[in-house]
mmCIF file of C-alpha atoms in Angstrom:
data_model
loop_
_atom_site.group_PDB
_atom_site.id
_atom_site.type_symbol
_atom_site.label_atom_id
_atom_site.label_comp_id
_atom_site.label_asym_id
_atom_site.label_seq_id
_atom_site.Cartn_x
_atom_site.Cartn_y
_atom_site.Cartn_z
ATOM 1 C CA MET A 1 3.578 18.890 -8.530
ATOM 2 C CA THR A 2 3.142 19.261 -4.788
ATOM 3 C CA GLY A 3 0.071 19.220 -2.597
ATOM 4 C CA THR A 4 -1.340 17.132 0.235
ATOM 5 C CA ALA A 5 -0.968 13.365 0.280
ATOM 6 C CA PHE A 6 -2.998 10.981 2.441
ATOM 7 C CA ILE A 7 -0.809 7.935 3.238
ATOM 8 C CA THR A 8 -2.253 4.884 4.969
ATOM 9 C CA GLY A 9 -0.080 2.418 6.833
ATOM 10 C CA ALA A 10 2.580 5.021 7.581
ATOM 11 C CA THR A 11 3.922 3.627 10.852
ATOM 12 C CA ALA A 12 6.795 1.736 9.181
ATOM 13 C CA GLY A 13 8.260 0.522 5.914
ATOM 14 C CA ILE A 14 6.994 1.965 2.647
ATOM 15 C CA GLY A 15 4.442 4.242 4.314
ATOM 16 C CA ALA A 16 6.893 5.913 6.689
ATOM 17 C CA ALA A 17 9.523 6.221 3.952
ATOM 18 C CA SER A 18 6.921 7.798 1.669
ATOM 19 C CA ALA A 19 5.926 10.354 4.298
ATOM 20 C CA ARG A 20 9.561 11.410 4.642
ATOM 21 C CA ARG A 21 10.170 11.520 0.890
ATOM 22 C CA PHE A 22 7.034 13.501 0.062
ATOM 23 C CA VAL A 23 7.682 16.050 2.815
ATOM 24 C CA ALA A 24 11.255 16.441 1.557
ATOM 25 C CA ALA A 25 9.796 17.190 -1.895
ATOM 26 C CA GLY A 26 7.558 19.941 -0.532
ATOM 27 C CA TRP A 27 4.312 18.056 0.102
ATOM 28 C CA LYS A 28 2.165 18.046 3.214
ATOM 29 C CA VAL A 29 1.060 14.598 4.344
ATOM 30 C CA VAL A 30 -1.680 13.008 6.392
ATOM 31 C CA VAL A 31 -0.333 9.792 7.906
ATOM 32 C CA THR A 32 -2.483 7.002 9.300
ATOM 33 C CA GLY A 33 -1.850 3.697 11.021
ATOM 34 C CA ARG A 34 -2.629 1.720 14.135
ATOM 35 C CA ARG A 35 0.422 2.688 16.208
ATOM 36 C CA ALA A 36 -0.108 6.241 17.442
ATOM 37 C CA ASP A 37 3.369 6.513 18.964
ATOM 38 C CA ARG A 38 5.041 5.924 15.613
ATOM 39 C CA LEU A 39 2.790 8.417 13.862
ATOM 40 C CA GLU A 40 3.523 11.060 16.466
ATOM 41 C CA ALA A 41 7.235 10.371 16.048
ATOM 42 C CA LEU A 42 6.834 11.245 12.356
ATOM 43 C CA VAL A 43 5.088 14.489 13.296
ATOM 44 C CA THR A 44 7.940 15.345 15.670
ATOM 45 C CA GLU A 45 10.563 14.433 13.060
ATOM 46 C CA LEU A 46 8.999 16.193 10.064
ATOM 47 C CA GLY A 47 7.018 19.031 11.666
ATOM 48 C CA ALA A 48 3.391 19.546 12.635
ATOM 49 C CA ASP A 49 2.992 22.073 9.822
ATOM 50 C CA LYS A 50 3.887 19.329 7.327
ATOM 51 C CA VAL A 51 2.407 16.191 8.900
ATOM 52 C CA HIS A 52 -1.000 15.441 10.409
ATOM 53 C CA ALA A 53 -1.329 12.056 12.131
ATOM 54 C CA ILE A 54 -4.490 10.002 12.673
ATOM 55 C CA ALA A 55 -4.363 6.636 14.444
ATOM 56 C CA PHE A 56 -7.001 4.075 13.466
ATOM 57 C CA ASP A 57 -7.441 0.504 12.255
ATOM 58 C CA MET A 58 -8.325 0.134 8.575
ATOM 59 C CA ARG A 59 -11.079 -2.306 9.592
ATOM 60 C CA ASP A 60 -12.922 0.384 11.577
ATOM 61 C CA ASP A 61 -15.414 2.073 9.219
ATOM 62 C CA ALA A 62 -16.492 4.646 11.794
ATOM 63 C CA ALA A 63 -12.905 5.653 12.486
ATOM 64 C CA ILE A 64 -12.218 6.071 8.765
ATOM 65 C CA ASP A 65 -15.312 8.245 8.389
ATOM 66 C CA LEU A 66 -14.317 10.392 11.379
ATOM 67 C CA ALA A 67 -10.728 10.731 10.164
ATOM 68 C CA VAL A 68 -11.765 11.968 6.734
ATOM 69 C CA SER A 69 -14.585 14.245 7.908
ATOM 70 C CA THR A 70 -12.550 15.995 10.616
ATOM 71 C CA LEU A 71 -9.337 16.787 8.764
ATOM 72 C CA PRO A 72 -8.064 20.226 9.802
ATOM 73 C CA PRO A 73 -8.379 22.883 7.076
ATOM 74 C CA ALA A 74 -4.640 22.932 6.389
ATOM 75 C CA PHE A 75 -4.755 19.227 5.485
ATOM 76 C CA ALA A 76 -8.297 18.821 4.135
ATOM 77 C CA GLY A 77 -7.468 19.398 0.458
ATOM 78 C CA ILE A 78 -6.261 15.903 -0.403
ATOM 79 C CA ASP A 79 -4.532 15.775 -3.798
ATOM 80 C CA LEU A 80 -3.165 12.244 -3.595
ATOM 81 C CA LEU A 81 -4.314 9.079 -1.831
ATOM 82 C CA ILE A 82 -1.623 6.456 -1.274
ATOM 83 C CA ASN A 83 -3.332 3.222 -0.231
ATOM 84 C CA ASN A 84 -0.371 1.533 1.385
ATOM 85 C CA ALA A 85 -1.912 -0.099 4.473
ATOM 86 C CA GLY A 86 -2.069 -3.857 4.212
ATOM 87 C CA LEU A 87 -0.702 -7.030 5.688
ATOM 88 C CA ALA A 88 0.041 -10.683 5.071
ATOM 89 C CA LEU A 89 -0.626 -13.235 7.790
ATOM 90 C CA GLY A 90 0.507 -16.843 7.808
ATOM 91 C CA THR A 91 2.375 -18.984 5.312
ATOM 92 C CA ALA A 92 0.351 -22.205 5.546
ATOM 93 C CA PRO A 93 -1.357 -23.746 2.514
ATOM 94 C CA ALA A 94 -5.066 -23.024 2.223
ATOM 95 C CA GLN A 95 -6.171 -26.325 3.727
ATOM 96 C CA GLN A 96 -4.221 -25.565 6.916
ATOM 97 C CA ALA A 97 -4.747 -21.804 7.074
ATOM 98 C CA ASP A 98 -6.374 -19.838 9.884
ATOM 99 C CA LEU A 99 -9.728 -18.479 8.672
ATOM 100 C CA ALA A 100 -9.482 -15.524 11.084
ATOM 101 C CA GLN A 101 -6.223 -14.488 9.409
ATOM 102 C CA TRP A 102 -7.846 -14.733 5.984
ATOM 103 C CA ARG A 103 -10.674 -12.482 7.114
ATOM 104 C CA GLN A 104 -8.282 -9.958 8.670
ATOM 105 C CA MET A 105 -6.349 -9.702 5.403
ATOM 106 C CA ILE A 106 -9.541 -9.214 3.393
ATOM 107 C CA ASP A 107 -10.931 -6.663 5.851
ATOM 108 C CA THR A 108 -7.684 -4.667 5.818
ATOM 109 C CA ASN A 109 -6.305 -5.093 2.288
ATOM 110 C CA VAL A 110 -9.637 -4.944 0.458
ATOM 111 C CA THR A 111 -12.523 -3.612 2.544
ATOM 112 C CA GLY A 112 -10.517 -0.928 4.330
ATOM 113 C CA LEU A 113 -8.857 0.184 1.099
ATOM 114 C CA VAL A 114 -12.120 0.566 -0.814
ATOM 115 C CA THR A 115 -13.777 2.295 2.140
ATOM 116 C CA ILE A 116 -11.170 5.024 2.463
ATOM 117 C CA THR A 117 -11.006 5.405 -1.313
ATOM 118 C CA HIS A 118 -14.773 5.886 -1.495
ATOM 119 C CA LYS A 119 -14.649 8.494 1.300
ATOM 120 C CA LEU A 120 -11.963 10.535 -0.452
ATOM 121 C CA LEU A 121 -13.195 10.275 -4.036
ATOM 122 C CA PRO A 122 -15.303 13.486 -3.947
ATOM 123 C CA THR A 123 -12.278 15.522 -2.831
ATOM 124 C CA LEU A 124 -9.935 13.811 -5.283
ATOM 125 C CA ILE A 125 -12.337 14.439 -8.165
ATOM 126 C CA ALA A 126 -12.849 18.069 -7.167
ATOM 127 C CA ARG A 127 -9.081 18.596 -7.061
ATOM 128 C CA ARG A 128 -8.262 16.422 -10.100
ATOM 129 C CA GLY A 129 -5.937 14.447 -7.862
ATOM 130 C CA GLY A 130 -4.458 10.971 -7.906
ATOM 131 C CA ILE A 131 -4.681 7.534 -6.314
ATOM 132 C CA ILE A 132 -1.737 5.171 -5.917
ATOM 133 C CA ASN A 133 -2.615 1.692 -4.705
ATOM 134 C CA LEU A 134 0.032 -0.673 -3.349
ATOM 135 C CA SER A 135 -0.552 -4.075 -4.877
ATOM 136 C CA SER A 136 2.179 -6.717 -5.191
ATOM 137 C CA VAL A 137 3.803 -9.153 -7.583
ATOM 138 C CA ALA A 138 1.700 -11.662 -5.608
ATOM 139 C CA ALA A 139 -1.243 -10.320 -7.628
ATOM 140 C CA THR A 140 0.260 -11.909 -10.743
ATOM 141 C CA TYR A 141 2.535 -14.769 -9.671
ATOM 142 C CA PRO A 142 1.113 -17.470 -7.380
ATOM 143 C CA TYR A 143 3.224 -19.160 -4.717
ATOM 144 C CA ARG A 144 2.608 -21.707 -1.978
ATOM 145 C CA GLY A 145 0.995 -20.078 1.037
ATOM 146 C CA GLY A 146 0.066 -16.943 -0.925
ATOM 147 C CA ASN A 147 -3.635 -17.894 -1.118
ATOM 148 C CA VAL A 148 -5.714 -15.022 0.340
ATOM 149 C CA TYR A 149 -2.878 -12.480 0.464
ATOM 150 C CA GLY A 150 -2.294 -12.931 -3.264
ATOM 151 C CA GLY A 151 -6.025 -12.753 -3.852
ATOM 152 C CA THR A 152 -6.318 -9.435 -2.017
ATOM 153 C CA LYS A 153 -3.472 -7.952 -4.019
ATOM 154 C CA ALA A 154 -5.017 -9.156 -7.270
ATOM 155 C CA PHE A 155 -8.162 -7.345 -6.183
ATOM 156 C CA VAL A 156 -6.165 -4.161 -5.555
ATOM 157 C CA ARG A 157 -4.641 -4.338 -9.021
ATOM 158 C CA GLN A 158 -7.972 -4.906 -10.753
ATOM 159 C CA PHE A 159 -9.731 -2.306 -8.595
ATOM 160 C CA SER A 160 -7.101 0.208 -9.699
ATOM 161 C CA LEU A 161 -7.739 -0.506 -13.371
ATOM 162 C CA ASP A 162 -11.514 -0.317 -12.961
ATOM 163 C CA LEU A 163 -11.241 2.894 -10.935
ATOM 164 C CA ARG A 164 -9.240 4.333 -13.798
ATOM 165 C CA SER A 165 -12.056 3.438 -16.178
ATOM 166 C CA ASP A 166 -14.787 4.826 -13.916
ATOM 167 C CA LEU A 167 -12.881 8.066 -13.359
ATOM 168 C CA HIS A 168 -12.351 8.631 -17.072
ATOM 169 C CA GLY A 169 -12.830 12.307 -17.840
ATOM 170 C CA THR A 170 -12.445 13.515 -14.249
ATOM 171 C CA GLY A 171 -8.704 14.138 -14.484
ATOM 172 C CA VAL A 172 -8.040 11.789 -11.559
ATOM 173 C CA ARG A 173 -5.046 9.535 -12.132
ATOM 174 C CA VAL A 174 -4.856 5.973 -10.783
ATOM 175 C CA THR A 175 -1.776 3.763 -10.512
ATOM 176 C CA SER A 176 -1.167 0.238 -9.246
ATOM 177 C CA ILE A 177 2.309 -0.289 -7.776
ATOM 178 C CA GLU A 178 3.315 -3.959 -7.652
ATOM 179 C CA PRO A 179 6.577 -4.559 -5.755
ATOM 180 C CA GLY A 180 8.435 -7.780 -5.220
ATOM 181 C CA MET A 181 10.759 -8.295 -2.248
ATOM 182 C CA VAL A 182 11.046 -5.192 -0.071
ATOM 183 C CA GLU A 183 12.857 -5.390 3.270
ATOM 184 C CA THR A 184 10.392 -4.009 5.826
ATOM 185 C CA GLU A 185 8.540 -5.487 8.810
ATOM 186 C CA PHE A 186 6.399 -7.466 6.332
ATOM 187 C CA THR A 187 7.894 -10.906 6.956
ATOM 188 C CA LEU A 188 8.222 -10.341 10.695
ATOM 189 C CA ILE A 189 4.499 -9.587 10.911
ATOM 190 C CA ARG A 190 3.610 -12.474 8.599
ATOM 191 C CA THR A 191 5.613 -15.130 10.432
ATOM 192 C CA GLY A 192 6.079 -13.616 13.879
ATOM 193 C CA SER A 193 9.730 -14.642 13.645
ATOM 194 C CA GLN A 194 12.695 -12.288 13.511
ATOM 195 C CA ALA A 195 14.895 -15.220 12.489
ATOM 196 C CA ALA A 196 12.611 -16.057 9.540
ATOM 197 C CA SER A 197 12.693 -12.443 8.430
ATOM 198 C CA GLU A 198 16.473 -12.329 8.580
ATOM 199 C CA ARG A 199 16.758 -15.598 6.624
ATOM 200 C CA LEU A 200 14.499 -14.312 3.856
ATOM 201 C CA TYR A 201 16.507 -11.153 3.222
ATOM 202 C CA ASP A 202 19.999 -12.501 3.956
ATOM 203 C CA GLY A 203 22.322 -11.902 1.001
ATOM 204 C CA THR A 204 19.516 -10.816 -1.355
ATOM 205 C CA SER A 205 20.008 -7.038 -1.729
ATOM 206 C CA PRO A 206 16.229 -6.502 -1.523
ATOM 207 C CA MET A 207 14.435 -3.292 -2.344
ATOM 208 C CA THR A 208 13.841 -0.860 0.510
ATOM 209 C CA GLY A 209 10.934 1.266 1.612
ATOM 210 C CA GLU A 210 12.897 4.235 0.322
ATOM 211 C CA ASP A 211 13.131 2.654 -3.144
ATOM 212 C CA ILE A 212 9.359 2.334 -3.344
ATOM 213 C CA ALA A 213 8.808 5.811 -1.890
ATOM 214 C CA GLU A 214 10.974 7.245 -4.661
ATOM 215 C CA THR A 215 8.842 5.418 -7.217
ATOM 216 C CA LEU A 216 5.623 6.768 -5.682
ATOM 217 C CA LEU A 217 6.958 10.321 -5.766
ATOM 218 C CA TRP A 218 7.981 9.870 -9.410
ATOM 219 C CA VAL A 219 4.468 8.706 -10.305
ATOM 220 C CA ALA A 220 2.918 11.640 -8.448
ATOM 221 C CA SER A 221 5.298 14.089 -10.135
ATOM 222 C CA GLN A 222 4.416 13.224 -13.722
ATOM 223 C CA PRO A 223 2.595 15.844 -15.849
ATOM 224 C CA ALA A 224 -1.146 16.036 -15.223
ATOM 225 C CA HIS A 225 -1.942 14.651 -18.688
ATOM 226 C CA LEU A 226 0.066 11.448 -18.115
ATOM 227 C CA ASN A 227 -1.215 8.396 -16.211
ATOM 228 C CA ILE A 228 1.028 5.527 -15.098
ATOM 229 C CA ASN A 229 -1.363 2.575 -15.118
ATOM 230 C CA ALA A 230 0.830 0.045 -13.311
ATOM 231 C CA ILE A 231 4.435 -0.536 -12.309
ATOM 232 C CA GLU A 232 5.853 -3.961 -11.414
ATOM 233 C CA LEU A 233 9.298 -3.871 -9.821
ATOM 234 C CA MET A 234 11.624 -6.374 -8.184
ATOM 235 C CA PRO A 235 15.186 -6.434 -6.888
ATOM 236 C CA VAL A 236 17.647 -7.870 -9.403
ATOM 237 C CA SER A 237 18.105 -10.863 -7.078
ATOM 238 C CA GLN A 238 14.439 -11.870 -7.474
ATOM 239 C CA SER A 239 12.893 -13.306 -10.630
ATOM 240 C CA PHE A 240 10.422 -16.040 -11.657
ATOM 241 C CA ALA A 241 10.051 -19.593 -10.371
ATOM 242 C CA GLY A 242 9.017 -22.659 -12.321
ATOM 243 C CA PHE A 243 5.802 -24.670 -12.173
ATOM 244 C CA GLN A 244 5.239 -27.305 -9.520
ATOM 245 C CA ILE A 245 4.806 -30.958 -10.537
ATOM 246 C CA ALA A 246 3.378 -33.590 -8.195
ATOM 247 C CA ARG A 247 4.497 -37.161 -8.959
ATOM 248 C CA HIS A 248 2.474 -40.191 -7.923
ATOM 249 C CA PRO A 249 3.489 -43.857 -7.953
#
């Protein structure tokens, strides 16, 4: 299968790798993100006949509406929505967290995702297309400091399953992708520290954006009668931690 994919958060990491991988497989892609210079670099790299770039913030409803309603004809027939845009901010426990960061994560990871999905659903239904939502292992496994980020990713996972139920009979496929450790700008953005990012990935052989992009393309390439409900994946170096126990005198 090939067609036109709409990829959010394509300025780096999984999104940028996915744009490259899908174009290499014969797809056209619409790429979105906040950093226009990076999007335009993708257009230059991959070709304006293959890539259409739109810069906007996922928290801007009006910008999302304009982006979807003004797609050029060559890119208007969206066959696949890849909801990749999202972020994690802060590592503090809930009682010390910054409320503004919590709200930004909710507005981006949840509200922005459902808004753009709602805008594209008529086209996806008409074309019997697909939706791939990027959740996380944080949706399933709690960890200190995960609080709202984990909550948003749990929402994405459950939203994917409920979308699948609502879209029953339309032919639209829905998949939740739930990665563990992937070496991207994720930790740098979360902590603001290059040193912290390097410490996290040092010696771990983490997954890469290209690894996840390959998984997304595989999901999109399955026969039309087959739906992949969810995929959880981790690097071999990452597994499961134990429970915490607080001891009091």
